[in-house]
Amino acid sequence: MGFKNSIIWMYFSSPRNFYPLAGKLIPWFAGLAAIFAIVGLYISFFVAPPVLSDQKEYYVIIFIHVAAAWMSMFIYVVMSVYAFIGLVWNIKMSEMMATALAPTGAMFTFLALWTGALWGRPSWGTYWVWDARLTSELILLFLYIGFMSLQSAIDDPRRAARASGLLAIVGVINIPIIYFSVRWWNTLHQGFSVTPTQTKQLVDPAIFWGMIIVALACWMYTIAVVLARVRTEILERERQTSWVQGLVGGQK
Amino acid sequence: MLEVRELECVRGDHRLFKGLNFTLQAGELLHLRGTNGAGKTSLLRTLCGLMLPADGDVLWRGESIRSLRDEYNRALTYLGHLNGIKGELSAIENLQISSSLSGINLSEERILRALDDMGLAGREDLPTKVLSQGQKRRVALARLLLSETTFWILDEPFTALDVHAVEYLKRLIADHLTADGMVILTTHQYVKIDAGIIKEVDLSA
Amino acid sequence: MLEVRELECVRGDHRLFKGLNFTLQAGELLHLRGTNGAGKTSLLRTLCGLMLPADGDVLWRGESIRSLRDEYNRALTYLGHLNGIKGELSAIENLQISSSLSGINLSEERILRALDDMGLAGREDLPTKVLSQGQKRRVALARLLLSETTFWILDEPFTALDVHAVEYLKRLIADHLTADGMVILTTHQYVKIDAGIIKEVDLSA
Amino acid sequence: MSEGSLLFAWRSMLVRDVMLAMRRKADVLTTLFFFLIVVSLFPLGVGPELETLRQIAPGVIWVAALLAAMLSLGRLFSDDYDDGTLEQMLLLPHSLSMMVLSKVFAHWLLSGLPLVVFSPLLGMQLGLNGDAIILLMITLALGTPALSLIGAVGAGLTLGVRGGGVLVSLLVLPLYIPILIFGAGAVESAASGLGADAHLSILGAFFIGALVVTPLSTAAALRISLD
Amino acid sequence: MSEGSLLFAWRSMLVRDVMLAMRRKADVLTTLFFFLIVVSLFPLGVGPELETLRQIAPGVIWVAALLAAMLSLGRLFSDDYDDGTLEQMLLLPHSLSMMVLSKVFAHWLLSGLPLVVFSPLLGMQLGLNGDAIILLMITLALGTPALSLIGAVGAGLTLGVRGGGVLVSLLVLPLYIPILIFGAGAVESAASGLGADAHLSILGAFFIGALVVTPLSTAAALRISLD
Amino acid sequence: MKARHKRLMFIVVGLGGLSVAAALVFNAFQSNMVFFFSPSDVQASQAPANHDFRLGGLVEEGSMKREDDGLTVHFVVTDRAQTIPVIFTGILPDLFGEGQGVVAQGRLNDDGVFIAHEVLAKHDESYMPPEVQDAMERAKQATSASLVSSESK
Ligand code: HEM
Ligand SMILES: Nc1ncnc2c1ncn2[C@@H]1O[C@H](COP(=O)(O)OP(=O)(O)OP(=O)(O)O)[C@@H](O)[C@H]1O
Ligand SMILES: Nc1ncnc2c1ncn2[C@@H]1O[C@H](COP(=O)(O)OP(=O)(O)OP(=O)(O)O)[C@@H](O)[C@H]1O
Ligand SMILES: [Mg+2]
Ligand SMILES: [Mg+2]
């Protein structure tokens, strides 16, 4: 089974084979994203308890904020794993995946910061404080930006992918810091509401499921967008190969 | 000793060469030919392990150079388009440092003799940045005199040299081949070396 | 046209040459010879007005080039050891800019033709920094094709060029001489040009 | 005819430098980014009390602008020097000072102007009031060109000197300091509700003086550096 | 034998870099000079009230140290890259990480150590008390090597990239910020009479972590940049 | 063989270094790496004198009083072990309320009163409708000392 798996893995690690597969998968993930988004939004606006005593209505922002924050970290980890594979085993497809993930990761990071700041104003009384959680999340945004600028600053695509991949790997140290900062330091930002084991029931089940489903929607969205982006990336980087030229020529 | 297997090199959109195979044994010289932009420099850098090939491999004594870096480097001297000398340091200092970096401790006389042989007597103590183009190249070439490596990779070693220096360098290469060394070089000038076995690879084809 | 009078050039402790006199007329080529470090580059830079001579003067149409800078520069093209092209720009952009800087507005076809003549077809749009050594030199030389100057000063124009390019450049120089141009060049390679009047100055002496 | 071709060459030089910078979008963004970063670092180092921040804001922003201008000086001539395009520039049939002016103008467009444009944002971040922010923009608009012009002389003199990038700061700082003092001073007096005419006049004088004097000096410096 | 020659090469690299810097005395002095200048500019920009100055002193000094370190990064590998000595370094028969470490150590000796030595002067100038000054030296002594080490990765990654000098700041800043926060934080707590053990531990952890991780990453970055 | 030894040595040194670094980090978490100080810290004179700092804790039930100007508020911050009285003039955030977490910035005056110039509300981790929360709160009361100090331990 491992053998068969590795054959499949090798087969799709070739851009030529991955390109059509990605094309086929995109609509499915886009569809899933839409369904989850609708369900998630329905839960968040209609099922979740409408008014919490102290958080008022604007706590609804939780659904976007938490999902975006989770995705921002998750995408970074995935990106650096791809970068690592690309760097060590010299697999082009993996490099391209890392490249394609970065803009979406940056977007979610920005979203997490933005929604957090907006939420902070009414609830904490300030948009921003330099506590460990907020600062490390900001650093994450800088890492994404650095990744993308380094890549765009280097002409040779392979060199660009390898250099920025290395940066991604070095920066991964930041992720546990973001995640555990609320436990390690006294932060203004609250601690974990949702723990992987859910031993302490801190969140109303409706809110909990709302967050999970919105996060799933974001996840599916990410996959769809990244696959689309990686397809253009493939065309860009493989443009001298005969199969891409055939493809492009055929479309004309 | 050196074996090149199915080497492929791609730069940007251009595939420079593909399926390149050759071997090189002790006492052999490989003259790499090709028009401007054929990929000679790229090939030499790949042979040094500075560039990753798009495909294929370079083997040294039967093992891939990527897994063998230190040992391979110990056998290798590369002279590229760039001289690799520091403009602020004198010729003596440059050579002293470059040899001690490869782990060899040379006496000053030894270095002075090498510089003298390269026709740099009287300029040993100037910072190399004021030297003329050809003199700088000579300083870089003096490394060949001082190294104990067996495999030389020379990218257009004759540029900027005047006729005496070219003659001297040709003798040096011939001696190296006679002493069972190996050389790969490129040059657009017509150069005839009377020693060892001379192979040719043409990349323009 | 060009007259060099009692020129002396000193660099650091070394007097490179002294009491140098020669003249150059339309249709003449001066081949400057000399060993490495003889002072060829220094002389050429002095002739351009980039370096101040220690003594003596350079006259253009009877007037010192220092008092005549703009007019002299309008007649002059200098190609030094450095190519003077921007690595970030493509060959086309480089040439477009260098000609518009000297006040000439060229059509893109004209430039493409020149690049094609220099054997750069297919590489016109790459940033020049990825080009090979010889290709970069060719871009720099393409300026000669596009300029309308009469006086060319070429410092080792043949380095890094392959045989075709050398042939082409020789023809170009010959044509320029036939059209009453003036050329001063240095080269360590053996190069024969069949046109105009060929003078020689040897600085090693 | 000759004037026409001078203008044409002047514009080409400008276009060239802007184009070179645009080739790497990072290039334009980074000076700006540096400016933003330096200013944003302060709350990190100094602590986030808005009162303190507001007090030091004009100084911090001006120091950051000065540093950003200084940093970008390194690249003003050195790229051209290394690849030989500078010696070609010296051999153009036009006044070298005008060519220098064109390069400096490009430099300001790419490094000074973005600072002017983004300074209000930083001013707000550090809690400056409306008047002070307007003054901040005006002083930067007058001051940054002067910084570029003066910096060019230093950049020209230190060409080809190892470590020149930092050496240049040593040379230009004495002339930068007055600009800093009057620039920050103007904003401060505006922040505390006073007029800043005097400061502005001095900044203007600096700018015009630099415009007249420095192109010639820079041209001379370049000729010396290439000898 | 092989270890001996590695050590010998390591030392030669160090000697070489120090010698190169000494050839231009300006080179050593200028980073230091920059540091001194930035700190001294603040009283000019901010105004001379000692109370304000004392309050912002740790932050200002640390920001200046960070900028000075960042500035000098540009020259860490680029000279060697341009003249081809870097590619020769990659072809040495020794572990590239060790060579990198040697270069970074030289870089710190020439740019970080002077800051540590001269920081007390600046601390006094800005009115810090004795404890705070000692903490300032300790934090700088722990922090500047970490800055050099981390900066080396950025410098390696941006080699040969136009505008790299400023791009590098974008890359290393995210990792510099925590050092700044803890460095300045330590001095601040010392200035207000609190212990700074925790800050120091974190700085130490940063230093040691960087010492372990960055030489390898820098070596990888250099190999990528020369590809 | 030799190369392998060398690599092994590098790995050992590397791991050793990383564990020292980790040990240092954890040492740091033992001490008060604080965004804010708790009332107990302040009473133990760990907070800076004559210097701004942040005070964090819960607003004690029933301690909040507004002055007539409507802007100045008095309240007491507690961590269920120690208390500090606080005076603040300004607009309070929405989440501010008795029994809620709070982080105030300011300094102690000579009478041991904390003069705040900024007050931030700190929210806890629970997102429950009020009824459920009340029920749980009562159940939890015994176990949880405070939501604020729980993380610093
Ligand atoms: C700019 C400000 C903010 C930033 C950068 C930020 C950042 C983050 C990050 C990175 C996470 C994910 C951590 C994790 O998965 O454990 C997170 C989670 C969360 N944030 Fe924020 N946040 C901000 C403001 C706020 C505010 C104002 C609130 C509400 C008062 C808030 C409530 C939450 C909640 C409830 C979670 C989920 C916690 C969990 O997963 O257990 N955040 N935030
Ligand atoms: N990004 C790229 N896109 C397309 N072509 C590229 C790119 N980078 C490099 N090249 C091409 O790769 C080739 C590199 O050639 P290389 O330097 O190996 O040539 P060479 O044989 O050494 O030539 P020379 O004799 O001029 O030194 C050049 O033809 C260049 O145009
Ligand atoms: N400061 C100095 N002190 C002593 N000698 C110097 C100094 N600066 C330059 N020189 C010498 O001046 C000469 C400069 O020569 P130049 O570059 O003109 O030579 P060239 O004839 O062009 O040589 P090549 O054929 O190698 O290009 C060199 O011999 C150099 O050693
Ligand atoms: Mg070549
Ligand atoms: Mg010469």
Short mmCIF file of C-alpha atoms in Angstrom, two decimals, chain E residues 10 20-22 25 30 39 53-54 61 65 87 93 99 104 108 110 121 123 134 138 161 178 185 192 194 198 202 217:
data_model
loop_
_atom_site.label_atom_id
_atom_site.label_comp_id
_atom_site.label_asym_id
_atom_site.label_seq_id
_atom_site.Cartn_x
_atom_site.Cartn_y
_atom_site.Cartn_z
CA TRP E 10 38.33 29.25 10.22
CA LEU E 20 39.95 43.91 5.10
CA ALA E 21 38.07 46.10 7.50
CA MET E 22 41.26 47.49 8.93
CA LYS E 25 39.75 52.22 9.08
CA THR E 30 31.39 54.01 10.56
CA VAL E 39 21.24 58.23 19.29
CA LEU E 53 14.91 61.39 27.13
CA ARG E 54 15.48 59.11 30.09
CA ILE E 61 19.56 53.00 22.01
CA ALA E 65 21.78 49.32 17.61
CA GLU E 87 32.13 31.21 -5.00
CA PRO E 93 36.95 21.62 1.46
CA MET E 99 33.07 29.42 7.30
CA VAL E 104 29.59 36.38 11.06
CA TRP E 108 30.09 41.07 14.99
CA LEU E 110 33.58 44.90 13.76
CA LEU E 121 28.53 56.52 27.07
CA GLY E 123 23.32 55.58 28.30
CA ILE E 134 25.02 47.59 33.04
CA ILE E 138 24.67 42.91 28.86
CA VAL E 161 19.18 40.91 -5.81
CA PRO E 178 11.51 40.26 19.51
CA GLY E 185 12.41 45.72 27.96
CA SER E 192 12.64 51.22 36.99
CA LEU E 194 12.96 45.65 38.58
CA ALA E 198 13.43 36.72 32.36
CA ILE E 202 14.98 35.01 26.47
CA SER E 217 20.47 28.29 7.02
#
